[in-house]
PDB file of C-alpha atoms in Angstrom:
ATOM      1  CA  MET Z 143     -92.040  56.930 -92.090  1.00 50.00           C
ATOM      2  CA  SER Z 144     -93.085  53.394 -91.281  1.00 60.00           C
ATOM      3  CA  PHE Z 145     -91.876  51.272 -88.385  1.00 59.00           C
ATOM      4  CA  ASN Z 146     -88.731  49.306 -89.250  1.00 65.00           C
ATOM      5  CA  GLU Z 147     -89.310  45.985 -87.512  1.00 68.00           C
ATOM      6  CA  THR Z 148     -86.043  44.518 -88.836  1.00 70.00           C
ATOM      7  CA  ALA Z 149     -83.987  47.262 -87.197  1.00 65.00           C
ATOM      8  CA  CYS Z 150     -85.532  46.454 -83.805  1.00 62.00           C
ATOM      9  CA  ALA Z 151     -85.402  42.658 -84.065  1.00 66.00           C
ATOM     10  CA  LEU Z 152     -83.131  40.716 -81.729  1.00 64.00           C
ATOM     11  CA  GLU Z 153     -81.359  38.987 -84.588  1.00 66.00           C
ATOM     12  CA  ASN Z 154     -78.142  39.708 -86.492  1.00 65.00           C
ATOM     13  CA  LEU Z 155     -77.075  42.001 -83.662  1.00 61.00           C
ATOM     14  CA  GLN Z 156     -73.443  41.822 -84.724  1.00 61.00           C
ATOM     15  CA  LEU Z 157     -74.444  43.530 -87.992  1.00 58.00           C
ATOM     16  CA  LYS Z 158     -76.156  46.457 -86.301  1.00 56.00           C
ATOM     17  CA  ALA Z 159     -73.695  49.192 -85.471  1.00 56.00           C
ATOM     18  CA  GLY Z 160     -73.854  50.159 -81.828  1.00 53.00           C
ATOM     19  CA  SER Z 161     -76.344  47.453 -80.902  1.00 48.00           C
ATOM     20  CA  VAL Z 162     -73.829  45.238 -79.138  1.00 48.00           C
ATOM     21  CA  GLU Z 163     -71.224  46.776 -76.889  1.00 50.00           C
ATOM     22  CA  PRO Z 164     -68.914  45.010 -74.482  1.00 51.00           C
ATOM     23  CA  ALA Z 165     -69.877  45.852 -70.938  1.00 50.00           C
ATOM     24  CA  GLU Z 166     -67.611  45.206 -67.998  1.00 50.00           C
ATOM     25  CA  ALA Z 167     -70.533  44.905 -65.615  1.00 53.00           C
ATOM     26  CA  SER Z 168     -72.188  42.194 -67.690  1.00 54.00           C
ATOM     27  CA  ASP Z 169     -69.013  40.244 -68.559  1.00 67.00           C
ATOM     28  CA  GLY Z 170     -69.793  40.766 -72.252  1.00 68.00           C
ATOM     29  CA  LYS Z 171     -73.073  38.838 -72.029  1.00 75.00           C
ATOM     30  CA  LEU Z 172     -76.094  40.034 -73.962  1.00 79.00           C
ATOM     31  CA  CYS Z 173     -78.193  42.067 -71.551  1.00 82.00           C
ATOM     32  CA  PHE Z 174     -81.926  42.746 -71.628  1.00 84.00           C
ATOM     33  CA  ALA Z 175     -83.546  45.662 -69.812  1.00 86.00           C
ATOM     34  CA  ILE Z 176     -87.048  45.526 -68.370  1.00 88.00           C
ATOM     35  CA  GLU Z 177     -88.954  48.782 -67.970  1.00 88.00           C
ATOM     36  CA  TRP Z 178     -91.471  48.075 -65.218  1.00 90.00           C
ATOM     37  CA  ASP Z 179     -93.205  51.426 -65.548  1.00 89.00           C
ATOM     38  CA  ASP Z 180     -92.452  54.940 -66.684  1.00 84.00           C
ATOM     39  CA  SER Z 181     -93.638  56.661 -63.482  1.00 82.00           C
ATOM     40  CA  ILE Z 182     -96.804  57.707 -65.315  1.00 82.00           C
ATOM     41  CA  VAL Z 183     -98.317  54.430 -66.506  1.00 85.00           C
ATOM     42  CA  HIS Z 184     -98.056  51.346 -64.290  1.00 90.00           C
ATOM     43  CA  PRO Z 185     -98.886  47.825 -65.498  1.00 91.00           C
ATOM     44  CA  HIS Z 186    -101.821  45.876 -64.120  1.00 94.00           C
ATOM     45  CA  PRO Z 187    -100.831  42.990 -61.799  1.00 94.00           C
ATOM     46  CA  PRO Z 188    -101.160  40.274 -64.496  1.00 94.00           C
ATOM     47  CA  ILE Z 189     -98.872  42.248 -66.820  1.00 94.00           C
ATOM     48  CA  ALA Z 190     -96.358  42.833 -63.999  1.00 93.00           C
ATOM     49  CA  ARG Z 191     -96.380  39.086 -63.275  1.00 94.00           C
ATOM     50  CA  GLU Z 192     -95.668  38.328 -66.951  1.00 92.00           C
ATOM     51  CA  LEU Z 193     -92.845  40.886 -66.967  1.00 91.00           C
ATOM     52  CA  ARG Z 194     -91.283  39.107 -63.976  1.00 92.00           C
ATOM     53  CA  GLU Z 195     -91.493  35.820 -65.891  1.00 91.00           C
ATOM     54  CA  VAL Z 196     -90.031  37.441 -69.013  1.00 89.00           C
ATOM     55  CA  LYS Z 197     -87.124  38.758 -66.935  1.00 90.00           C
ATOM     56  CA  GLU Z 198     -86.317  35.200 -65.794  1.00 90.00           C
ATOM     57  CA  ARG Z 199     -85.938  33.845 -69.343  1.00 87.00           C
ATOM     58  CA  PRO Z 200     -82.655  35.564 -70.230  1.00 85.00           C
ATOM     59  CA  LEU Z 201     -81.292  34.736 -66.771  1.00 85.00           C
ATOM     60  CA  THR Z 202     -81.946  31.013 -67.206  1.00 86.00           C
ATOM     61  CA  ALA Z 203     -80.336  31.212 -70.658  1.00 83.00           C
ATOM     62  CA  GLY Z 204     -77.126  32.626 -69.151  1.00 83.00           C
ATOM     63  CA  ARG Z 205     -77.832  36.203 -70.227  1.00 85.00           C
ATOM     64  CA  ASN Z 206     -78.276  39.269 -68.073  1.00 85.00           C
ATOM     65  CA  ALA Z 207     -81.472  41.151 -67.327  1.00 86.00           C
ATOM     66  CA  ILE Z 208     -81.580  44.481 -65.569  1.00 86.00           C
ATOM     67  CA  ASP Z 209     -84.268  46.845 -64.356  1.00 88.00           C
ATOM     68  CA  TRP Z 210     -84.419  49.913 -66.561  1.00 85.00           C
ATOM     69  CA  VAL Z 211     -85.597  53.089 -64.880  1.00 83.00           C
ATOM     70  CA  PRO Z 212     -86.372  55.807 -67.435  1.00 80.00           C
ATOM     71  CA  ASN Z 213     -85.130  59.301 -66.714  1.00 79.00           C
ATOM     72  CA  ASP Z 214     -87.776  61.794 -65.587  1.00 82.00           C
ATOM     73  CA  ARG Z 215     -90.651  60.656 -67.800  1.00 81.00           C
ATOM     74  CA  PRO Z 216     -92.961  63.553 -66.817  1.00 82.00           C
ATOM     75  CA  ARG Z 217     -90.306  66.038 -67.950  1.00 85.00           C
ATOM     76  CA  CYS Z 218     -89.814  64.090 -71.193  1.00 84.00           C
ATOM     77  CA  CYS Z 219     -93.568  64.229 -71.824  1.00 80.00           C
ATOM     78  CA  ASP Z 220     -93.496  67.972 -71.225  1.00 82.00           C
ATOM     79  CA  ILE Z 221     -90.626  68.439 -73.683  1.00 84.00           C
ATOM     80  CA  ILE Z 222     -92.175  66.323 -76.450  1.00 80.00           C
ATOM     81  CA  GLY Z 223     -95.489  68.072 -75.868  1.00 77.00           C
ATOM     82  CA  ARG Z 224     -93.809  71.427 -76.403  1.00 79.00           C
ATOM     83  CA  VAL Z 225     -92.029  70.145 -79.521  1.00 79.00           C
ATOM     84  CA  ASN Z 226     -95.232  68.710 -80.984  1.00 73.00           C
ATOM     85  CA  SER Z 227     -97.275  71.812 -80.218  1.00 72.00           C
ATOM     86  CA  ALA Z 228     -94.676  74.455 -81.112  1.00 77.00           C
ATOM     87  CA  ASP Z 229     -96.372  74.877 -84.489  1.00 78.00           C
ATOM     88  CA  CYS Z 230     -99.872  74.473 -83.001  1.00 74.00           C
ATOM     89  CA  GLY Z 231     -99.836  70.859 -84.180  1.00 74.00           C
ATOM     90  CA  GLU Z 232     -99.700  71.857 -87.842  1.00 80.00           C
ATOM     91  CA  GLU Z 233     -97.145  69.167 -88.780  1.00 81.00           C
ATOM     92  CA  ILE Z 234     -99.187  66.430 -87.106  1.00 79.00           C
ATOM     93  CA  LYS Z 235    -102.390  67.723 -88.740  1.00 83.00           C
ATOM     94  CA  ARG Z 236    -100.753  67.685 -92.185  1.00 87.00           C
ATOM     95  CA  SER Z 237     -99.459  64.145 -91.672  1.00 87.00           C
ATOM     96  CA  CYS Z 238    -102.893  62.957 -90.545  1.00 87.00           C
ATOM     97  CA  ASP Z 239    -104.580  64.716 -93.473  1.00 90.00           C
ATOM     98  CA  LYS Z 240    -102.281  62.915 -95.931  1.00 91.00           C
ATOM     99  CA  GLY Z 241    -103.404  59.585 -94.520  1.00 90.00           C
ATOM    100  CA  GLY Z 242    -107.048  60.592 -94.200  1.00 91.00           C
ATOM    101  CA  GLU Z 243    -106.885  60.159 -90.433  1.00 88.00           C
ATOM    102  CA  SER Z 244    -108.309  62.349 -87.715  1.00 86.00           C
ATOM    103  CA  VAL Z 245    -105.945  64.095 -85.325  1.00 80.00           C
ATOM    104  CA  ILE Z 246    -105.618  62.614 -81.853  1.00 76.00           C
ATOM    105  CA  LEU Z 247    -105.320  65.731 -79.726  1.00 70.00           C
ATOM    106  CA  SER Z 248    -103.116  64.000 -77.152  1.00 68.00           C
ATOM    107  CA  LEU Z 249    -100.436  63.793 -79.863  1.00 63.00           C
ATOM    108  CA  VAL Z 250    -100.628  67.506 -80.432  1.00 59.00           C
ATOM    109  CA  ALA Z 251    -100.537  68.708 -76.845  1.00 54.00           C
ATOM    110  CA  ASP Z 252    -102.221  67.893 -73.560  1.00 55.00           C
ATOM    111  CA  GLY Z 253    -105.535  66.812 -75.068  1.00 53.00           C
ATOM    112  CA  ASN Z 254    -106.694  70.385 -75.607  1.00 57.00           C
ATOM    113  CA  GLU Z 255    -106.648  72.385 -78.790  1.00 57.00           C
ATOM    114  CA  PRO Z 256    -103.027  73.620 -78.981  1.00 53.00           C
ATOM    115  CA  LYS Z 257    -102.025  77.255 -78.631  1.00 60.00           C
ATOM    116  CA  HIS Z 258     -99.182  78.681 -80.667  1.00 60.00           C
ATOM    117  CA  LEU Z 259     -95.973  79.303 -78.689  1.00 58.00           C
ATOM    118  CA  SER Z 260     -94.305  82.642 -79.183  1.00 59.00           C
ATOM    119  CA  THR Z 261     -90.546  83.034 -79.100  1.00 56.00           C
ATOM    120  CA  PHE Z 262     -90.978  84.643 -75.689  1.00 56.00           C
ATOM    121  CA  ASN Z 263     -92.616  81.674 -73.957  1.00 55.00           C
ATOM    122  CA  SER Z 264     -91.065  78.716 -75.765  1.00 53.00           C
ATOM    123  CA  ARG Z 265     -88.182  78.191 -73.294  1.00 53.00           C
ATOM    124  CA  LEU Z 266     -88.403  74.890 -71.452  1.00 52.00           C
ATOM    125  CA  GLY Z 267     -89.573  75.248 -67.909  1.00 48.00           C
ATOM    126  CA  SER Z 268     -91.356  78.547 -68.467  1.00 47.00           C
TER     127      SER Z 268
END
């Protein structure tokens, strides 16, 4: 599946179901969220400065901009790691083989060769 740039573009929002919702807190204005970091990766100072400048642009245009704090990123990484490695990375390996690409182990698990999960140890948090 390729990336659908049109679906993510900030144009024709009224045509995209669920992309524009009235919000009481924002008086119905288009609102942009800035994710400063995900509690794992933090931007270098020049990038943080640019993000601050980017946040000002919607504000000067009469729009809203809010700080977006992602929910428990380390836990999310753990969950997606378990999902991706539940089959020992077989699905990722097959996809990479189709494209003639090598497997990036960090996609499969924690950077190590993945181990198969049994039904007894596949519960989250165990």
